[in-house]
PDB file of C-alpha atoms and ligand atoms in Angstrom:
ATOM      1  CA  UNK G   3     190.357 109.565 -49.622  1.00 93.00           C
ATOM      2  CA  UNK G   4     186.698 108.733 -48.880  1.00 97.00           C
ATOM      3  CA  UNK G   5     184.266 106.356 -50.137  1.00 98.00           C
ATOM      4  CA  UNK G   6     180.929 106.628 -52.093  1.00 98.00           C
ATOM      5  CA  UNK G   7     178.661 103.818 -51.725  1.00 98.00           C
ATOM      6  CA  UNK G   8     175.591 103.390 -53.992  1.00 98.00           C
ATOM      7  CA  UNK G   9     172.992 101.362 -52.092  1.00 98.00           C
ATOM      8  CA  UNK G  10     169.972  99.765 -53.356  1.00 98.00           C
ATOM      9  CA  UNK G  11     167.038  99.844 -51.180  1.00 98.00           C
ATOM     10  CA  UNK G  12     163.338  98.004 -50.787  1.00 98.00           C
ATOM     11  CA  UNK G  13     161.034  98.367 -53.352  1.00 98.00           C
ATOM     12  CA  UNK G  14     158.095  98.081 -51.367  1.00 96.00           C
ATOM     13  CA  UNK G  15     158.684  95.584 -48.818  1.00 97.00           C
ATOM     14  CA  UNK G  16     161.232  96.869 -45.975  1.00 96.00           C
ATOM     15  CA  UNK G  17     162.391  93.775 -45.075  1.00 96.00           C
ATOM     16  CA  UNK G  18     164.352  93.379 -48.299  1.00 98.00           C
ATOM     17  CA  UNK G  19     167.177  95.880 -47.220  1.00 98.00           C
ATOM     18  CA  UNK G  20     170.337  93.982 -47.235  1.00 98.00           C
ATOM     19  CA  UNK G  21     172.698  93.628 -44.113  1.00 98.00           C
ATOM     20  CA  UNK G  22     175.229  95.497 -46.084  1.00 98.00           C
ATOM     21  CA  UNK G  23     173.107  98.172 -47.029  1.00 98.00           C
ATOM     22  CA  UNK G  24     172.044  98.647 -43.300  1.00 98.00           C
ATOM     23  CA  UNK G  25     175.727  98.285 -41.975  1.00 98.00           C
ATOM     24  CA  UNK G  26     176.771 101.037 -44.675  1.00 98.00           C
ATOM     25  CA  UNK G  27     174.058 103.465 -43.737  1.00 98.00           C
ATOM     26  CA  UNK G  28     174.997 103.189 -40.279  1.00 97.00           C
ATOM     27  CA  UNK G  29     178.493 103.667 -40.774  1.00 97.00           C
ATOM     28  CA  UNK G  30     177.897 106.612 -43.434  1.00 98.00           C
ATOM     29  CA  UNK G  31     179.063 110.170 -42.616  1.00 98.00           C
ATOM     30  CA  UNK G  32     176.427 111.426 -44.420  1.00 98.00           C
ATOM     31  CA  UNK G  33     173.427 110.045 -46.618  1.00 98.00           C
ATOM     32  CA  UNK G  34     172.153 111.500 -49.829  1.00 98.00           C
ATOM     33  CA  UNK G  35     168.533 110.437 -50.853  1.00 98.00           C
ATOM     34  CA  UNK G  36     166.545 111.242 -53.747  1.00 97.00           C
ATOM     35  CA  UNK G  37     163.691 111.912 -51.324  1.00 96.00           C
ATOM     36  CA  UNK G  38     164.753 112.460 -47.739  1.00 96.00           C
ATOM     37  CA  UNK G  39     161.159 111.593 -46.518  1.00 95.00           C
ATOM     38  CA  UNK G  40     161.211 108.039 -48.241  1.00 95.00           C
ATOM     39  CA  UNK G  41     164.522 107.116 -46.822  1.00 96.00           C
ATOM     40  CA  UNK G  42     164.078 108.751 -43.287  1.00 95.00           C
ATOM     41  CA  UNK G  43     160.871 106.292 -43.243  1.00 95.00           C
ATOM     42  CA  UNK G  44     163.224 103.369 -44.050  1.00 97.00           C
ATOM     43  CA  UNK G  45     166.033 104.465 -41.308  1.00 97.00           C
ATOM     44  CA  UNK G  46     163.445 104.827 -38.707  1.00 96.00           C
ATOM     45  CA  UNK G  47     162.106 101.311 -39.512  1.00 96.00           C
ATOM     46  CA  UNK G  48     165.738  99.958 -38.803  1.00 97.00           C
ATOM     47  CA  UNK G  49     166.356 102.632 -35.650  1.00 97.00           C
ATOM     48  CA  UNK G  50     168.889 104.436 -37.415  1.00 96.00           C
ATOM     49  CA  UNK G  51     169.373 108.379 -37.089  1.00 94.00           C
ATOM     50  CA  UNK G  52     171.283 109.996 -39.851  1.00 95.00           C
ATOM     51  CA  UNK G  53     171.850 113.225 -41.436  1.00 92.00           C
ATOM     52  CA  UNK G  54     170.002 113.006 -44.734  1.00 97.00           C
ATOM     53  CA  UNK G  55     170.422 115.413 -47.650  1.00 98.00           C
ATOM     54  CA  UNK G  56     168.604 115.413 -50.800  1.00 97.00           C
ATOM     55  CA  UNK G  57     170.103 114.603 -54.306  1.00 97.00           C
ATOM     56  CA  UNK G  58     167.508 114.178 -56.831  1.00 97.00           C
ATOM     57  CA  UNK G  59     167.671 114.180 -60.745  1.00 96.00           C
ATOM     58  CA  UNK G  60     167.337 117.896 -60.798  1.00 96.00           C
ATOM     59  CA  UNK G  61     170.177 118.611 -58.324  1.00 97.00           C
ATOM     60  CA  UNK G  62     172.367 115.545 -59.036  1.00 96.00           C
ATOM     61  CA  UNK G  63     175.031 117.574 -60.984  1.00 95.00           C
ATOM     62  CA  UNK G  64     174.996 120.721 -58.967  1.00 96.00           C
ATOM     63  CA  UNK G  65     175.770 118.678 -55.761  1.00 97.00           C
ATOM     64  CA  UNK G  66     178.766 116.997 -57.602  1.00 97.00           C
ATOM     65  CA  UNK G  67     181.395 119.456 -55.945  1.00 97.00           C
ATOM     66  CA  UNK G  68     179.829 119.061 -52.494  1.00 98.00           C
ATOM     67  CA  UNK G  69     180.179 115.579 -52.482  1.00 98.00           C
ATOM     68  CA  UNK G  70     183.660 115.350 -53.896  1.00 98.00           C
ATOM     69  CA  UNK G  71     184.826 117.833 -51.490  1.00 98.00           C
ATOM     70  CA  UNK G  72     183.280 115.329 -48.783  1.00 98.00           C
ATOM     71  CA  UNK G  73     185.177 112.250 -50.258  1.00 98.00           C
ATOM     72  CA  UNK G  74     188.572 114.396 -50.117  1.00 98.00           C
ATOM     73  CA  UNK G  75     188.025 115.160 -46.486  1.00 98.00           C
ATOM     74  CA  UNK G  76     187.825 111.277 -45.970  1.00 98.00           C
ATOM     75  CA  UNK G  77     183.866 111.095 -45.602  1.00 98.00           C
ATOM     76  CA  UNK G  78     181.876 107.786 -46.457  1.00 98.00           C
ATOM     77  CA  UNK G  79     179.102 109.083 -48.365  1.00 98.00           C
ATOM     78  CA  UNK G  80     176.047 106.881 -49.052  1.00 98.00           C
ATOM     79  CA  UNK G  81     173.589 107.512 -52.010  1.00 98.00           C
ATOM     80  CA  UNK G  82     170.049 105.922 -52.343  1.00 98.00           C
ATOM     81  CA  UNK G  83     167.021 106.838 -54.774  1.00 98.00           C
ATOM     82  CA  UNK G  84     163.568 106.245 -53.648  1.00 96.00           C
ATOM     83  CA  UNK G  85     163.474 102.501 -53.971  1.00 97.00           C
ATOM     84  CA  UNK G  86     165.629  99.770 -55.669  1.00 98.00           C
ATOM     85  CA  UNK G  87     168.768 100.327 -57.371  1.00 98.00           C
ATOM     86  CA  UNK G  88     170.166 103.731 -58.102  1.00 98.00           C
ATOM     87  CA  UNK G  89     170.999 104.570 -61.749  1.00 97.00           C
ATOM     88  CA  UNK G  90     168.540 102.084 -62.935  1.00 98.00           C
ATOM     89  CA  UNK G  91     165.856 104.528 -64.238  1.00 97.00           C
ATOM     90  CA  UNK G  92     166.710 106.586 -61.256  1.00 97.00           C
ATOM     91  CA  UNK G  93     169.346 109.229 -60.283  1.00 97.00           C
ATOM     92  CA  UNK G  94     172.705 108.096 -59.707  1.00 97.00           C
ATOM     93  CA  UNK G  95     174.407 107.523 -62.925  1.00 97.00           C
ATOM     94  CA  UNK G  96     175.690 111.092 -63.337  1.00 97.00           C
ATOM     95  CA  UNK G  97     176.834 111.213 -59.707  1.00 98.00           C
ATOM     96  CA  UNK G  98     179.029 108.216 -60.209  1.00 98.00           C
ATOM     97  CA  UNK G  99     180.354 109.218 -63.653  1.00 98.00           C
ATOM     98  CA  UNK G 100     181.499 112.529 -62.182  1.00 98.00           C
ATOM     99  CA  UNK G 101     182.944 111.267 -59.020  1.00 98.00           C
ATOM    100  CA  UNK G 102     185.061 108.941 -61.228  1.00 98.00           C
ATOM    101  CA  UNK G 103     186.199 111.237 -63.363  1.00 97.00           C
ATOM    102  CA  UNK G 104     187.009 114.051 -60.997  1.00 97.00           C
ATOM    103  CA  UNK G 105     188.454 111.783 -58.146  1.00 97.00           C
ATOM    104  CA  UNK G 106     189.605 108.688 -59.563  1.00 96.00           C
ATOM    105  CA  UNK G 107     191.311 107.586 -56.495  1.00 96.00           C
ATOM    106  CA  UNK G 108     188.079 107.610 -54.480  1.00 97.00           C
ATOM    107  CA  UNK G 109     186.463 104.318 -53.929  1.00 98.00           C
ATOM    108  CA  UNK G 110     182.818 103.971 -55.254  1.00 98.00           C
ATOM    109  CA  UNK G 111     181.347 100.598 -54.448  1.00 98.00           C
ATOM    110  CA  UNK G 112     177.824  98.948 -55.381  1.00 98.00           C
ATOM    111  CA  UNK G 113     175.772  97.726 -52.316  1.00 98.00           C
ATOM    112  CA  UNK G 114     173.721  95.726 -54.438  1.00 98.00           C
ATOM    113  CA  UNK G 115     169.939  94.541 -53.815  1.00 98.00           C
ATOM    114  CA  UNK G 116     166.424  94.849 -54.914  1.00 98.00           C
ATOM    115  CA  UNK G 117     165.455  96.125 -58.153  1.00 98.00           C
ATOM    116  CA  UNK G 118     161.722  95.941 -59.965  1.00 98.00           C
ATOM    117  CA  UNK G 119     163.727  94.557 -63.198  1.00 98.00           C
ATOM    118  CA  UNK G 120     165.093  91.383 -61.474  1.00 97.00           C
ATOM    119  CA  UNK G 121     162.452  90.740 -59.303  1.00 98.00           C
ATOM    120  CA  UNK G 122     159.913  90.756 -62.172  1.00 98.00           C
ATOM    121  CA  UNK G 123     162.288  88.629 -64.168  1.00 97.00           C
ATOM    122  CA  UNK G 124     162.692  86.125 -61.360  1.00 96.00           C
ATOM    123  CA  UNK G 125     158.953  85.248 -61.174  1.00 97.00           C
ATOM    124  CA  UNK G 126     157.989  85.876 -65.022  1.00 96.00           C
ATOM    125  CA  UNK G 127     158.835  82.194 -65.725  1.00 94.00           C
ATOM    126  CA  UNK G 128     160.620  82.951 -69.062  1.00 89.00           C
ATOM    127  CA  UNK G 129     164.126  82.259 -70.024  1.00 81.00           C
ATOM    128  CA  UNK G 130     166.059  85.629 -69.266  1.00 75.00           C
ATOM    129  CA  UNK G 131     169.510  84.565 -70.407  1.00 88.00           C
ATOM    130  CA  UNK G 132     168.702  87.546 -73.008  1.00 94.00           C
ATOM    131  CA  UNK G 133     166.400  90.421 -72.574  1.00 96.00           C
ATOM    132  CA  UNK G 134     166.269  94.155 -73.515  1.00 96.00           C
ATOM    133  CA  UNK G 135     165.665  96.537 -70.854  1.00 97.00           C
ATOM    134  CA  UNK G 136     164.187  99.925 -71.920  1.00 97.00           C
ATOM    135  CA  UNK G 137     162.985 101.371 -68.563  1.00 98.00           C
ATOM    136  CA  UNK G 138     160.248 103.959 -69.330  1.00 97.00           C
ATOM    137  CA  UNK G 139     159.178 104.323 -72.860  1.00 97.00           C
ATOM    138  CA  UNK G 140     159.439 108.223 -73.892  1.00 95.00           C
ATOM    139  CA  UNK G 141     156.210 109.909 -73.579  1.00 93.00           C
ATOM    140  CA  UNK G 142     156.198 111.520 -77.158  1.00 90.00           C
ATOM    141  CA  UNK G 143     159.073 111.932 -79.428  1.00 92.00           C
ATOM    142  CA  UNK G 144     160.660 108.186 -80.148  1.00 93.00           C
ATOM    143  CA  UNK G 145     157.560 106.368 -78.752  1.00 95.00           C
ATOM    144  CA  UNK G 146     156.277 104.855 -82.023  1.00 95.00           C
ATOM    145  CA  UNK G 147     159.602 103.936 -83.029  1.00 96.00           C
ATOM    146  CA  UNK G 148     160.158 102.286 -79.727  1.00 96.00           C
ATOM    147  CA  UNK G 149     156.872 100.299 -79.964  1.00 97.00           C
ATOM    148  CA  UNK G 150     157.822  99.008 -83.603  1.00 96.00           C
ATOM    149  CA  UNK G 151     161.229  98.021 -82.168  1.00 96.00           C
ATOM    150  CA  UNK G 152     159.565  96.050 -79.364  1.00 97.00           C
ATOM    151  CA  UNK G 153     157.258  94.373 -81.915  1.00 96.00           C
ATOM    152  CA  UNK G 154     160.291  93.059 -83.830  1.00 95.00           C
ATOM    153  CA  UNK G 155     162.617  92.445 -80.848  1.00 95.00           C
ATOM    154  CA  UNK G 156     163.306  88.688 -80.812  1.00 92.00           C
ATOM    155  CA  UNK G 157     164.031  88.583 -77.011  1.00 93.00           C
ATOM    156  CA  UNK G 158     161.959  89.806 -73.874  1.00 96.00           C
ATOM    157  CA  UNK G 159     161.708  93.552 -73.810  1.00 98.00           C
ATOM    158  CA  UNK G 160     161.216  94.702 -70.179  1.00 98.00           C
ATOM    159  CA  UNK G 161     159.571  98.330 -69.288  1.00 98.00           C
ATOM    160  CA  UNK G 162     158.905 100.471 -66.442  1.00 98.00           C
ATOM    161  CA  UNK G 163     155.387 101.964 -66.220  1.00 96.00           C
ATOM    162  CA  UNK G 164     153.117 104.177 -63.957  1.00 93.00           C
ATOM    163  CA  UNK G 165     149.506 103.243 -62.966  1.00 92.00           C
ATOM    164  CA  UNK G 166     148.171 106.064 -64.973  1.00 91.00           C
ATOM    165  CA  UNK G 167     150.153 105.149 -68.191  1.00 94.00           C
ATOM    166  CA  UNK G 168     149.638 101.272 -68.344  1.00 95.00           C
ATOM    167  CA  UNK G 169     146.234 101.310 -69.939  1.00 95.00           C
ATOM    168  CA  UNK G 170     147.577 103.494 -72.704  1.00 96.00           C
ATOM    169  CA  UNK G 171     150.705 101.279 -73.181  1.00 97.00           C
ATOM    170  CA  UNK G 172     148.725  98.065 -73.240  1.00 97.00           C
ATOM    171  CA  UNK G 173     146.169  99.595 -76.142  1.00 97.00           C
ATOM    172  CA  UNK G 174     149.534 100.821 -78.202  1.00 97.00           C
ATOM    173  CA  UNK G 175     150.824  97.165 -77.750  1.00 97.00           C
ATOM    174  CA  UNK G 176     147.605  95.929 -79.018  1.00 97.00           C
ATOM    175  CA  UNK G 177     148.067  98.077 -82.053  1.00 97.00           C
ATOM    176  CA  UNK G 178     151.889  97.261 -82.817  1.00 96.00           C
ATOM    177  CA  UNK G 179     152.252  93.899 -81.118  1.00 96.00           C
ATOM    178  CA  UNK G 180     148.743  92.237 -80.916  1.00 96.00           C
ATOM    179  CA  UNK G 181     149.917  88.490 -80.541  1.00 95.00           C
ATOM    180  CA  UNK G 182     152.971  89.417 -78.258  1.00 97.00           C
ATOM    181  CA  UNK G 183     152.651  87.453 -74.899  1.00 96.00           C
ATOM    182  CA  UNK G 184     152.868  90.331 -72.037  1.00 97.00           C
ATOM    183  CA  UNK G 185     153.578  89.721 -68.582  1.00 97.00           C
ATOM    184  CA  UNK G 186     152.749  92.439 -66.142  1.00 97.00           C
ATOM    185  CA  UNK G 187     154.350  92.342 -62.743  1.00 97.00           C
ATOM    186  CA  UNK G 188     152.570  94.509 -60.391  1.00 95.00           C
ATOM    187  CA  UNK G 189     153.205  95.903 -56.735  1.00 95.00           C
ATOM    188  CA  UNK G 190     156.154  93.604 -55.978  1.00 97.00           C
ATOM    189  CA  UNK G 191     157.104  92.560 -52.625  1.00 97.00           C
ATOM    190  CA  UNK G 192     154.101  94.282 -51.684  1.00 96.00           C
ATOM    191  CA  UNK G 193     150.599  92.734 -50.110  1.00 95.00           C
ATOM    192  CA  UNK G 194     148.988  93.087 -53.505  1.00 92.00           C
ATOM    193  CA  UNK G 195     151.740  91.678 -55.549  1.00 95.00           C
ATOM    194  CA  UNK G 196     150.513  90.252 -58.881  1.00 94.00           C
ATOM    195  CA  UNK G 197     151.606  88.775 -62.165  1.00 96.00           C
ATOM    196  CA  UNK G 198     149.033  88.548 -64.970  1.00 95.00           C
ATOM    197  CA  UNK G 199     149.946  87.194 -68.058  1.00 96.00           C
ATOM    198  CA  UNK G 200     148.151  87.518 -71.780  1.00 96.00           C
ATOM    199  CA  UNK G 201     148.087  89.266 -74.951  1.00 97.00           C
ATOM    200  CA  UNK G 202     147.813  93.228 -74.557  1.00 97.00           C
ATOM    201  CA  UNK G 203     144.168  93.551 -75.087  1.00 96.00           C
ATOM    202  CA  UNK G 204     143.200  90.681 -72.732  1.00 96.00           C
ATOM    203  CA  UNK G 205     145.472  92.477 -70.167  1.00 96.00           C
ATOM    204  CA  UNK G 206     144.017  95.815 -70.590  1.00 95.00           C
ATOM    205  CA  UNK G 207     140.446  94.373 -70.238  1.00 94.00           C
ATOM    206  CA  UNK G 208     141.427  92.403 -67.095  1.00 92.00           C
ATOM    207  CA  UNK G 209     143.106  95.805 -65.613  1.00 90.00           C
ATOM    208  CA  UNK G 210     139.939  97.966 -66.767  1.00 88.00           C
ATOM    209  CA  UNK G 211     137.901  95.647 -64.582  1.00 87.00           C
ATOM    210  CA  UNK G 212     139.796  96.577 -61.576  1.00 79.00           C
ATOM    211  CA  UNK G 213     138.093  99.411 -59.613  1.00 69.00           C
ATOM    212  CA  UNK G 214     141.500 101.434 -59.834  1.00 68.00           C
ATOM    213  CA  UNK G 215     144.439 100.611 -61.809  1.00 76.00           C
ATOM    214  CA  UNK G 216     146.654 101.213 -58.860  1.00 80.00           C
ATOM    215  CA  UNK G 217     150.367 100.351 -58.170  1.00 86.00           C
ATOM    216  CA  UNK G 218     153.557 100.187 -59.993  1.00 93.00           C
ATOM    217  CA  UNK G 219     154.164  97.954 -62.950  1.00 96.00           C
ATOM    218  CA  UNK G 220     157.138  96.163 -64.770  1.00 98.00           C
ATOM    219  CA  UNK G 221     155.921  94.975 -68.220  1.00 98.00           C
ATOM    220  CA  UNK G 222     157.617  92.267 -70.248  1.00 98.00           C
ATOM    221  CA  UNK G 223     156.837  91.836 -73.821  1.00 98.00           C
ATOM    222  CA  UNK G 224     157.974  88.857 -75.883  1.00 96.00           C
ATOM    223  CA  UNK G 225     156.921  89.556 -79.523  1.00 93.00           C
ATOM    224  CA  UNK G 226     158.684  86.999 -81.533  1.00 71.00           C
ATOM    225  CA  UNK G 227     158.936  83.332 -80.194  1.00 59.00           C
TER     226      UNK G 227
HETATM  227  N1  SAM D 324     165.727 101.937 -59.281  1.00 84.95           N
HETATM  228  C1  SAM D 324     164.296 101.274 -59.568  1.00 84.95           C
HETATM  229  C2  SAM D 324     164.751  99.928 -59.606  1.00 84.95           C
HETATM  230  O1  SAM D 324     166.017  99.447 -59.515  1.00 84.95           O
HETATM  231  O2  SAM D 324     163.751  98.953 -59.978  1.00 84.95           O
HETATM  232  C3  SAM D 324     163.449 101.826 -60.410  1.00 84.95           C
HETATM  233  C4  SAM D 324     162.919 103.156 -60.277  1.00 84.95           C
HETATM  234  S1  SAM D 324     161.728 104.023 -61.511  1.00 84.95           S
HETATM  235  C5  SAM D 324     161.867 105.519 -60.986  1.00 84.95           C
HETATM  236  C6  SAM D 324     160.328 103.295 -60.708  1.00 84.95           C
HETATM  237  C7  SAM D 324     159.591 102.348 -61.503  1.00 84.95           C
HETATM  238  O3  SAM D 324     160.066 100.768 -61.174  1.00 84.95           O
HETATM  239  C8  SAM D 324     158.041 102.233 -61.435  1.00 84.95           C
HETATM  240  O4  SAM D 324     156.998 103.176 -61.914  1.00 84.95           O
HETATM  241  C9  SAM D 324     157.619 100.928 -61.701  1.00 84.95           C
HETATM  242  O5  SAM D 324     157.457 100.677 -63.385  1.00 84.95           O
HETATM  243  C10 SAM D 324     158.852 100.042 -61.129  1.00 84.95           C
HETATM  244  N2  SAM D 324     158.726  99.477 -59.833  1.00 84.95           N
HETATM  245  C11 SAM D 324     159.314 100.001 -58.712  1.00 84.95           C
HETATM  246  N3  SAM D 324     158.991  99.224 -57.548  1.00 84.95           N
HETATM  247  C12 SAM D 324     158.054  98.465 -58.284  1.00 84.95           C
HETATM  248  C13 SAM D 324     157.353  97.478 -57.575  1.00 84.95           C
HETATM  249  N4  SAM D 324     157.379  97.289 -56.146  1.00 84.95           N
HETATM  250  N5  SAM D 324     156.420  96.642 -58.380  1.00 84.95           N
HETATM  251  C14 SAM D 324     156.672  96.790 -59.594  1.00 84.95           C
HETATM  252  N6  SAM D 324     157.154  97.739 -60.283  1.00 84.95           N
HETATM  253  C15 SAM D 324     157.932  98.623 -59.754  1.00 84.95           C
END
């Protein structure tokens, strides 16, 4: 019986790949990736040439029979998402659940490493003994309820947000939780890494002053202290 390794990859800085991640990708029979181009760049940075096949959110369930067949044949299958830890606001969870159910004797192992969630918390300077991670807020249905819940949450709430929606989010937080302390961790591990702290509207103003709101964002909201 083969092995499925769920491998975390860098969130920007290619130097953040762990030795174990590298070793697993080197040893793997095949690597499945959310985007083959992203992982090919990482592999070539480390001088590895491997077969990379696509497995994204749209194909995750469809590819299960192919992967279980490989595991039954004794192969070592690696799965990587575009960046960070698979399964954290990324594909991977449905694959793991299906393999665990259909091939209970297969080994599924975590190769831990970077995640924007833990990287942001590590430099936010707040007590992270307890926090609520909500990933990306829903765009429409359930958004207002989520914003109200955030405003009443007694511990920090961590969100992921894209550059074209960050100002909208801050404006909404300005309405639902105007006095909250918001920390934005932007472009983590990259050249323009930056942490901004303030109330939602202060931060929206700061970002608006920048020529373009670029990058990837982790937003941490402390509503009730
Ligand atoms: N699985 C990934 C992880 O473990 O962090 C998250 C994938 S999710 C599709 C992508 C989101 O993570 C981005 O929209 C952004 O909110 C956050 N993110 C990823 N890389 C980041 C970085 N370098 N700096 C800040 N946020 C980042």
